[in-house]
Amino acid sequence: AQTVTQSQPEMSVQEAETVTLSCTYDTSESDYYLFWYKQPPSRQMILVIRQEAYKQQNATENRFSVNFQKAAKSFSLKISDSQLGDAAMYFCACLPQGGSEKLVFGKGTKLTVNP
Amino acid sequence: KAGVTQTPRYLIKTRGQQVTLSCSPISGHRSVSWYQQTPGQGLQFLFEYFSETQRNKGNFPGRFSGRQFSNSRSEMNVSTLELGDSALYLCASSSQTVSLSTEAFFGQGTRLTVV
């Protein structure tokens, strides 16, 4: 069984500053993907960034980057130059490979961006 | 390309009734997954369909069922509704092949309230 833990229920950041959201996971699978999803008040889950476990290089998408520590089973999200539109719930998720789209989500972190 | 469409957006039902939710995936996507989101339990996997076959099922009672049609559209049904079934139901589609999982694209969800 897989588990995903987000230890920060809420975080806040000043506009233009940098914030890091934490995530740890546990899986017995050797091949898996990790994701960060954003859910604004509109409820639509939007993919922010993804990381293939077999890749050592950390994924980046514009202002978003991850720190993937496979041995420690840690997958944190760094948001640089935070913008008001970044305010949302952020969910970390794990997807084991093997032919089934069964995402396991963390409980989420509510990010507030202060002007 | 149209996104994942879920209908209806909102539903109010009475305890004991049944309800059917619909999900139209992105054109060409063959995998459709369903998730239940509640404040207490977070996001929980319900089931996944691929080419009209249920490939995986979460830990939910038999009152929760689903199906997928030949055009990949999916429905989920909840019978004998309970107050605890009140939740946001999210549908996700992906373009995976039989063995390769890819990112999931989510719809905006159906907000079900049971009174």
PDB file of C-alpha atoms in Angstrom:
ATOM      1  CA  ALA A   1       0.000   0.000   0.000  1.00  0.00           C
ATOM      2  CA  GLN A   2       1.097   3.542  -0.672  1.00  0.00           C
ATOM      3  CA  THR A   3       0.822   6.496   1.679  1.00  0.00           C
ATOM      4  CA  VAL A   4       1.492  10.184   1.140  1.00  0.00           C
ATOM      5  CA  THR A   5       1.993  12.594   4.030  1.00  0.00           C
ATOM      6  CA  GLN A   6       1.863  16.370   3.936  1.00  0.00           C
ATOM      7  CA  SER A   7       2.809  17.625   7.366  1.00  0.00           C
ATOM      8  CA  GLN A   8       1.879  21.282   6.819  1.00  0.00           C
ATOM      9  CA  PRO A   9      -1.897  21.824   6.804  1.00  0.00           C
ATOM     10  CA  GLU A  10      -1.402  25.544   6.130  1.00  0.00           C
ATOM     11  CA  MET A  11       1.388  27.760   4.883  1.00  0.00           C
ATOM     12  CA  SER A  12       1.615  31.435   4.061  1.00  0.00           C
ATOM     13  CA  VAL A  13       4.041  33.455   1.979  1.00  0.00           C
ATOM     14  CA  GLN A  14       4.511  37.073   1.004  1.00  0.00           C
ATOM     15  CA  GLU A  15       4.023  37.967  -2.609  1.00  0.00           C
ATOM     16  CA  ALA A  16       7.313  37.653  -4.561  1.00  0.00           C
ATOM     17  CA  GLU A  17       8.880  35.473  -1.854  1.00  0.00           C
ATOM     18  CA  THR A  18       9.726  31.770  -1.996  1.00  0.00           C
ATOM     19  CA  VAL A  19       7.894  29.009  -0.169  1.00  0.00           C
ATOM     20  CA  THR A  20       8.526  25.266   0.135  1.00  0.00           C
ATOM     21  CA  LEU A  21       5.775  22.704   0.693  1.00  0.00           C
ATOM     22  CA  SER A  22       6.772  19.355   2.171  1.00  0.00           C
ATOM     23  CA  CYS A  23       5.699  15.858   1.181  1.00  0.00           C
ATOM     24  CA  THR A  24       6.871  12.405   2.161  1.00  0.00           C
ATOM     25  CA  TYR A  25       5.610   9.171   0.695  1.00  0.00           C
ATOM     26  CA  ASP A  26       5.905   5.472   1.140  1.00  0.00           C
ATOM     27  CA  THR A  27       5.578   2.888  -1.587  1.00  0.00           C
ATOM     28  CA  SER A  28       6.852  -0.605  -2.173  1.00  0.00           C
ATOM     29  CA  GLU A  29       6.808  -0.079  -5.937  1.00  0.00           C
ATOM     30  CA  SER A  30      10.122   0.401  -7.684  1.00  0.00           C
ATOM     31  CA  ASP A  31       8.639   2.477 -10.475  1.00  0.00           C
ATOM     32  CA  TYR A  32       6.275   5.355  -9.817  1.00  0.00           C
ATOM     33  CA  TYR A  33       5.446   8.965 -10.571  1.00  0.00           C
ATOM     34  CA  LEU A  34       5.079  11.801  -8.095  1.00  0.00           C
ATOM     35  CA  PHE A  35       2.898  14.827  -8.669  1.00  0.00           C
ATOM     36  CA  TRP A  36       1.963  18.137  -7.177  1.00  0.00           C
ATOM     37  CA  TYR A  37      -1.580  19.248  -7.938  1.00  0.00           C
ATOM     38  CA  LYS A  38      -3.107  22.646  -7.228  1.00  0.00           C
ATOM     39  CA  GLN A  39      -6.782  23.042  -6.352  1.00  0.00           C
ATOM     40  CA  PRO A  40      -8.013  26.654  -6.324  1.00  0.00           C
ATOM     41  CA  PRO A  41     -11.469  27.586  -4.997  1.00  0.00           C
ATOM     42  CA  SER A  42     -12.885  26.716  -8.419  1.00  0.00           C
ATOM     43  CA  ARG A  43     -12.237  23.065  -7.375  1.00  0.00           C
ATOM     44  CA  GLN A  44     -10.445  22.094 -10.596  1.00  0.00           C
ATOM     45  CA  MET A  45      -7.372  20.005  -9.863  1.00  0.00           C
ATOM     46  CA  ILE A  46      -4.518  21.340 -11.947  1.00  0.00           C
ATOM     47  CA  LEU A  47      -1.232  19.534 -12.438  1.00  0.00           C
ATOM     48  CA  VAL A  48       1.659  21.721 -11.301  1.00  0.00           C
ATOM     49  CA  ILE A  49       4.627  19.439 -11.784  1.00  0.00           C
ATOM     50  CA  ARG A  50       5.511  15.776 -12.064  1.00  0.00           C
ATOM     51  CA  GLN A  51       8.574  13.659 -11.392  1.00  0.00           C
ATOM     52  CA  GLU A  52       9.416  10.197 -12.665  1.00  0.00           C
ATOM     53  CA  ALA A  53      11.040   8.213  -9.874  1.00  0.00           C
ATOM     54  CA  TYR A  54      13.711   6.772 -12.165  1.00  0.00           C
ATOM     55  CA  LYS A  55      14.966  10.259 -13.030  1.00  0.00           C
ATOM     56  CA  GLN A  56      17.530  11.716 -10.678  1.00  0.00           C
ATOM     57  CA  GLN A  57      17.198  15.239 -12.025  1.00  0.00           C
ATOM     58  CA  ASN A  58      14.673  17.377 -10.193  1.00  0.00           C
ATOM     59  CA  ALA A  59      11.745  18.549 -12.308  1.00  0.00           C
ATOM     60  CA  THR A  60      11.158  22.260 -12.893  1.00  0.00           C
ATOM     61  CA  GLU A  61       8.274  24.162 -14.460  1.00  0.00           C
ATOM     62  CA  ASN A  62       8.881  27.889 -14.611  1.00  0.00           C
ATOM     63  CA  ARG A  63       8.567  29.153 -11.002  1.00  0.00           C
ATOM     64  CA  PHE A  64       7.872  25.672  -9.651  1.00  0.00           C
ATOM     65  CA  SER A  65      10.565  23.140  -8.828  1.00  0.00           C
ATOM     66  CA  VAL A  66      10.857  20.026  -6.735  1.00  0.00           C
ATOM     67  CA  ASN A  67      13.456  18.565  -4.433  1.00  0.00           C
ATOM     68  CA  PHE A  68      13.183  14.828  -4.965  1.00  0.00           C
ATOM     69  CA  GLN A  69      15.096  12.714  -2.450  1.00  0.00           C
ATOM     70  CA  LYS A  70      14.348   9.120  -3.427  1.00  0.00           C
ATOM     71  CA  ALA A  71      16.194   7.430  -0.586  1.00  0.00           C
ATOM     72  CA  ALA A  72      14.435   9.600   1.969  1.00  0.00           C
ATOM     73  CA  LYS A  73      11.123   9.303   0.076  1.00  0.00           C
ATOM     74  CA  SER A  74      10.756  13.048   0.144  1.00  0.00           C
ATOM     75  CA  PHE A  75       9.235  15.237  -2.568  1.00  0.00           C
ATOM     76  CA  SER A  76       9.001  18.928  -1.699  1.00  0.00           C
ATOM     77  CA  LEU A  77       7.656  21.710  -3.911  1.00  0.00           C
ATOM     78  CA  LYS A  78       9.353  25.086  -4.109  1.00  0.00           C
ATOM     79  CA  ILE A  79       7.412  28.056  -5.449  1.00  0.00           C
ATOM     80  CA  SER A  80       9.587  31.033  -6.346  1.00  0.00           C
ATOM     81  CA  ASP A  81       8.408  34.613  -6.824  1.00  0.00           C
ATOM     82  CA  SER A  82       5.021  33.738  -5.334  1.00  0.00           C
ATOM     83  CA  GLN A  83       1.997  35.357  -6.946  1.00  0.00           C
ATOM     84  CA  LEU A  84      -1.497  35.988  -5.623  1.00  0.00           C
ATOM     85  CA  GLY A  85      -2.801  33.436  -8.105  1.00  0.00           C
ATOM     86  CA  ASP A  86      -0.729  30.732  -6.433  1.00  0.00           C
ATOM     87  CA  ALA A  87      -3.082  30.749  -3.445  1.00  0.00           C
ATOM     88  CA  ALA A  88      -4.782  27.334  -3.374  1.00  0.00           C
ATOM     89  CA  MET A  89      -4.750  23.880  -1.829  1.00  0.00           C
ATOM     90  CA  TYR A  90      -1.721  21.897  -2.933  1.00  0.00           C
ATOM     91  CA  PHE A  91      -1.821  18.133  -3.020  1.00  0.00           C
ATOM     92  CA  CYS A  92       1.097  15.780  -3.309  1.00  0.00           C
ATOM     93  CA  ALA A  93       0.294  12.481  -5.014  1.00  0.00           C
ATOM     94  CA  CYS A  94       1.972   9.198  -5.872  1.00  0.00           C
ATOM     95  CA  LEU A  95       1.112   6.998  -8.853  1.00  0.00           C
ATOM     96  CA  PRO A  96       2.647   3.533  -8.937  1.00  0.00           C
ATOM     97  CA  GLN A  97       3.338   2.248 -12.424  1.00  0.00           C
ATOM     98  CA  GLY A  98       1.926  -0.986 -13.662  1.00  0.00           C
ATOM     99  CA  GLY A  99      -1.207  -0.208 -15.582  1.00  0.00           C
ATOM    100  CA  SER A 100      -3.683   1.435 -13.254  1.00  0.00           C
ATOM    101  CA  GLU A 101      -4.385   5.103 -12.664  1.00  0.00           C
ATOM    102  CA  LYS A 102      -4.744   4.920  -8.892  1.00  0.00           C
ATOM    103  CA  LEU A 103      -3.394   8.147  -7.461  1.00  0.00           C
ATOM    104  CA  VAL A 104      -2.732   8.256  -3.737  1.00  0.00           C
ATOM    105  CA  PHE A 105      -3.028  11.788  -2.369  1.00  0.00           C
ATOM    106  CA  GLY A 106      -1.794  13.555   0.704  1.00  0.00           C
ATOM    107  CA  LYS A 107      -4.225  15.577   2.850  1.00  0.00           C
ATOM    108  CA  GLY A 108      -3.135  18.821   1.238  1.00  0.00           C
ATOM    109  CA  THR A 109      -1.529  22.115   2.243  1.00  0.00           C
ATOM    110  CA  LYS A 110      -3.488  25.338   2.070  1.00  0.00           C
ATOM    111  CA  LEU A 111      -1.236  28.086   0.727  1.00  0.00           C
ATOM    112  CA  THR A 112      -2.068  31.722   1.385  1.00  0.00           C
ATOM    113  CA  VAL A 113      -0.228  34.452  -0.501  1.00  0.00           C
ATOM    114  CA  ASN A 114      -0.165  37.807   1.255  1.00  0.00           C
ATOM    115  CA  PRO A 115       0.116  41.013  -0.819  1.00  0.00           C
TER     116      PRO A 115
ATOM    117  CA  LYS B   1      -9.272  20.229 -27.101  1.00  0.00           C
ATOM    118  CA  ALA B   2     -12.116  20.092 -24.597  1.00  0.00           C
ATOM    119  CA  GLY B   3     -11.238  19.131 -21.029  1.00  0.00           C
ATOM    120  CA  VAL B   4     -12.852  16.615 -18.739  1.00  0.00           C
ATOM    121  CA  THR B   5     -16.535  17.401 -18.317  1.00  0.00           C
ATOM    122  CA  GLN B   6     -18.539  16.368 -15.304  1.00  0.00           C
ATOM    123  CA  THR B   7     -22.282  16.726 -14.980  1.00  0.00           C
ATOM    124  CA  PRO B   8     -24.098  17.889 -13.052  1.00  0.00           C
ATOM    125  CA  ARG B   9     -21.975  20.390 -11.145  1.00  0.00           C
ATOM    126  CA  TYR B  10     -24.233  20.354  -8.089  1.00  0.00           C
ATOM    127  CA  LEU B  11     -26.727  17.856  -6.724  1.00  0.00           C
ATOM    128  CA  ILE B  12     -28.917  17.749  -3.650  1.00  0.00           C
ATOM    129  CA  LYS B  13     -30.411  14.382  -2.786  1.00  0.00           C
ATOM    130  CA  THR B  14     -32.345  12.904   0.083  1.00  0.00           C
ATOM    131  CA  ARG B  15     -31.021  10.104   2.251  1.00  0.00           C
ATOM    132  CA  GLY B  16     -32.007   6.735   0.784  1.00  0.00           C
ATOM    133  CA  GLN B  17     -32.175   7.949  -2.804  1.00  0.00           C
ATOM    134  CA  GLN B  18     -29.743   6.999  -5.520  1.00  0.00           C
ATOM    135  CA  VAL B  19     -27.701   9.235  -7.777  1.00  0.00           C
ATOM    136  CA  THR B  20     -25.831   8.959 -11.075  1.00  0.00           C
ATOM    137  CA  LEU B  21     -22.889  11.191 -11.945  1.00  0.00           C
ATOM    138  CA  SER B  22     -21.454  11.518 -15.428  1.00  0.00           C
ATOM    139  CA  CYS B  23     -17.941  12.107 -16.728  1.00  0.00           C
ATOM    140  CA  SER B  24     -16.841  12.747 -20.304  1.00  0.00           C
ATOM    141  CA  PRO B  25     -13.067  12.340 -20.659  1.00  0.00           C
ATOM    142  CA  ILE B  26     -10.761  14.196 -22.972  1.00  0.00           C
ATOM    143  CA  SER B  27     -11.141  12.937 -26.522  1.00  0.00           C
ATOM    144  CA  GLY B  28      -8.882   9.943 -27.082  1.00  0.00           C
ATOM    145  CA  HIS B  29      -8.418   9.152 -23.413  1.00  0.00           C
ATOM    146  CA  ARG B  30      -9.361   5.599 -22.494  1.00  0.00           C
ATOM    147  CA  SER B  31      -8.810   5.662 -18.746  1.00  0.00           C
ATOM    148  CA  VAL B  32     -11.314   7.268 -16.386  1.00  0.00           C
ATOM    149  CA  SER B  33     -10.867   7.345 -12.620  1.00  0.00           C
ATOM    150  CA  TRP B  34     -13.193   8.560  -9.897  1.00  0.00           C
ATOM    151  CA  TYR B  35     -12.259  10.116  -6.552  1.00  0.00           C
ATOM    152  CA  GLN B  36     -14.243  11.221  -3.535  1.00  0.00           C
ATOM    153  CA  GLN B  37     -13.065  14.359  -1.752  1.00  0.00           C
ATOM    154  CA  THR B  38     -14.234  15.209   1.764  1.00  0.00           C
ATOM    155  CA  PRO B  39     -12.777  17.552   4.398  1.00  0.00           C
ATOM    156  CA  GLY B  40     -12.192  14.675   6.800  1.00  0.00           C
ATOM    157  CA  GLN B  41     -10.857  11.923   4.536  1.00  0.00           C
ATOM    158  CA  GLY B  42      -9.299  14.002   1.792  1.00  0.00           C
ATOM    159  CA  LEU B  43      -9.107  12.533  -1.700  1.00  0.00           C
ATOM    160  CA  GLN B  44      -9.890   8.853  -1.905  1.00  0.00           C
ATOM    161  CA  PHE B  45      -9.787   6.627  -4.968  1.00  0.00           C
ATOM    162  CA  LEU B  46     -13.109   5.047  -5.886  1.00  0.00           C
ATOM    163  CA  PHE B  47     -12.427   3.102  -9.090  1.00  0.00           C
ATOM    164  CA  GLU B  48     -10.796   3.216 -12.483  1.00  0.00           C
ATOM    165  CA  TYR B  49     -12.080   2.099 -15.863  1.00  0.00           C
ATOM    166  CA  PHE B  50     -10.041   1.359 -18.942  1.00  0.00           C
ATOM    167  CA  SER B  51     -11.665   0.329 -22.211  1.00  0.00           C
ATOM    168  CA  GLU B  52     -14.972  -0.422 -20.490  1.00  0.00           C
ATOM    169  CA  THR B  53     -13.365  -2.665 -17.853  1.00  0.00           C
ATOM    170  CA  GLN B  54     -12.983  -1.848 -14.187  1.00  0.00           C
ATOM    171  CA  ARG B  55      -9.273  -2.234 -13.488  1.00  0.00           C
ATOM    172  CA  ASN B  56      -9.043  -1.138  -9.903  1.00  0.00           C
ATOM    173  CA  LYS B  57     -11.397  -0.429  -7.052  1.00  0.00           C
ATOM    174  CA  GLY B  58     -10.915   1.493  -3.846  1.00  0.00           C
ATOM    175  CA  ASN B  59     -12.171   0.617  -0.400  1.00  0.00           C
ATOM    176  CA  PHE B  60     -15.786   1.709  -0.729  1.00  0.00           C
ATOM    177  CA  PRO B  61     -18.997  -0.231  -0.080  1.00  0.00           C
ATOM    178  CA  GLY B  62     -20.900  -1.911  -2.867  1.00  0.00           C
ATOM    179  CA  ARG B  63     -23.364   0.990  -2.947  1.00  0.00           C
ATOM    180  CA  PHE B  64     -20.769   2.738  -5.081  1.00  0.00           C
ATOM    181  CA  SER B  65     -20.597   1.417  -8.613  1.00  0.00           C
ATOM    182  CA  GLY B  66     -19.596   2.613 -12.020  1.00  0.00           C
ATOM    183  CA  ARG B  67     -19.356   1.780 -15.654  1.00  0.00           C
ATOM    184  CA  GLN B  68     -17.689   2.971 -18.813  1.00  0.00           C
ATOM    185  CA  PHE B  69     -19.178   3.109 -22.263  1.00  0.00           C
ATOM    186  CA  SER B  70     -17.581   2.373 -25.615  1.00  0.00           C
ATOM    187  CA  ASN B  71     -16.977   6.097 -26.181  1.00  0.00           C
ATOM    188  CA  SER B  72     -15.029   6.184 -22.858  1.00  0.00           C
ATOM    189  CA  ARG B  73     -17.674   8.238 -21.081  1.00  0.00           C
ATOM    190  CA  SER B  74     -18.170   7.007 -17.550  1.00  0.00           C
ATOM    191  CA  GLU B  75     -20.903   7.078 -14.969  1.00  0.00           C
ATOM    192  CA  MET B  76     -20.802   6.388 -11.295  1.00  0.00           C
ATOM    193  CA  ASN B  77     -23.825   5.453  -9.250  1.00  0.00           C
ATOM    194  CA  VAL B  78     -24.408   5.637  -5.531  1.00  0.00           C
ATOM    195  CA  SER B  79     -27.437   3.815  -4.190  1.00  0.00           C
ATOM    196  CA  THR B  80     -29.162   4.205  -0.831  1.00  0.00           C
ATOM    197  CA  LEU B  81     -27.489   7.514  -0.153  1.00  0.00           C
ATOM    198  CA  GLU B  82     -26.200   8.282   3.336  1.00  0.00           C
ATOM    199  CA  LEU B  83     -25.382  11.649   4.850  1.00  0.00           C
ATOM    200  CA  GLY B  84     -21.708  10.679   4.792  1.00  0.00           C
ATOM    201  CA  ASP B  85     -21.780  10.424   1.007  1.00  0.00           C
ATOM    202  CA  SER B  86     -21.888  14.215   0.812  1.00  0.00           C
ATOM    203  CA  ALA B  87     -18.683  15.101  -0.972  1.00  0.00           C
ATOM    204  CA  LEU B  88     -17.033  16.477  -4.072  1.00  0.00           C
ATOM    205  CA  TYR B  89     -16.740  13.697  -6.650  1.00  0.00           C
ATOM    206  CA  LEU B  90     -13.882  14.184  -9.076  1.00  0.00           C
ATOM    207  CA  CYS B  91     -13.330  12.418 -12.349  1.00  0.00           C
ATOM    208  CA  ALA B  92      -9.954  12.180 -14.061  1.00  0.00           C
ATOM    209  CA  SER B  93      -8.966  10.932 -17.482  1.00  0.00           C
ATOM    210  CA  SER B  94      -5.610   9.934 -18.876  1.00  0.00           C
ATOM    211  CA  SER B  95      -4.223   8.794 -22.180  1.00  0.00           C
ATOM    212  CA  GLN B  96      -2.365   5.824 -20.816  1.00  0.00           C
ATOM    213  CA  THR B  97      -1.833   2.641 -22.723  1.00  0.00           C
ATOM    214  CA  VAL B  98      -2.338  -0.743 -21.107  1.00  0.00           C
ATOM    215  CA  SER B  99       0.855  -0.597 -19.070  1.00  0.00           C
ATOM    216  CA  LEU B 100       2.095   2.979 -19.077  1.00  0.00           C
ATOM    217  CA  SER B 101       0.513   5.444 -16.710  1.00  0.00           C
ATOM    218  CA  THR B 102       0.495   9.105 -17.559  1.00  0.00           C
ATOM    219  CA  GLU B 103      -0.719  12.258 -15.914  1.00  0.00           C
ATOM    220  CA  ALA B 104      -4.372  12.571 -15.019  1.00  0.00           C
ATOM    221  CA  PHE B 105      -6.524  15.502 -16.083  1.00  0.00           C
ATOM    222  CA  PHE B 106      -9.342  16.340 -13.715  1.00  0.00           C
ATOM    223  CA  GLY B 107     -12.824  17.686 -14.216  1.00  0.00           C
ATOM    224  CA  GLN B 108     -14.343  20.372 -12.006  1.00  0.00           C
ATOM    225  CA  GLY B 109     -16.227  17.845  -9.972  1.00  0.00           C
ATOM    226  CA  THR B 110     -19.784  17.244  -8.881  1.00  0.00           C
ATOM    227  CA  ARG B 111     -20.726  18.564  -5.477  1.00  0.00           C
ATOM    228  CA  LEU B 112     -23.187  16.088  -3.939  1.00  0.00           C
ATOM    229  CA  THR B 113     -25.121  17.080  -0.837  1.00  0.00           C
ATOM    230  CA  VAL B 114     -27.230  14.466   0.918  1.00  0.00           C
ATOM    231  CA  VAL B 115     -29.917  15.815   3.252  1.00  0.00           C
TER     232      VAL B 115
END
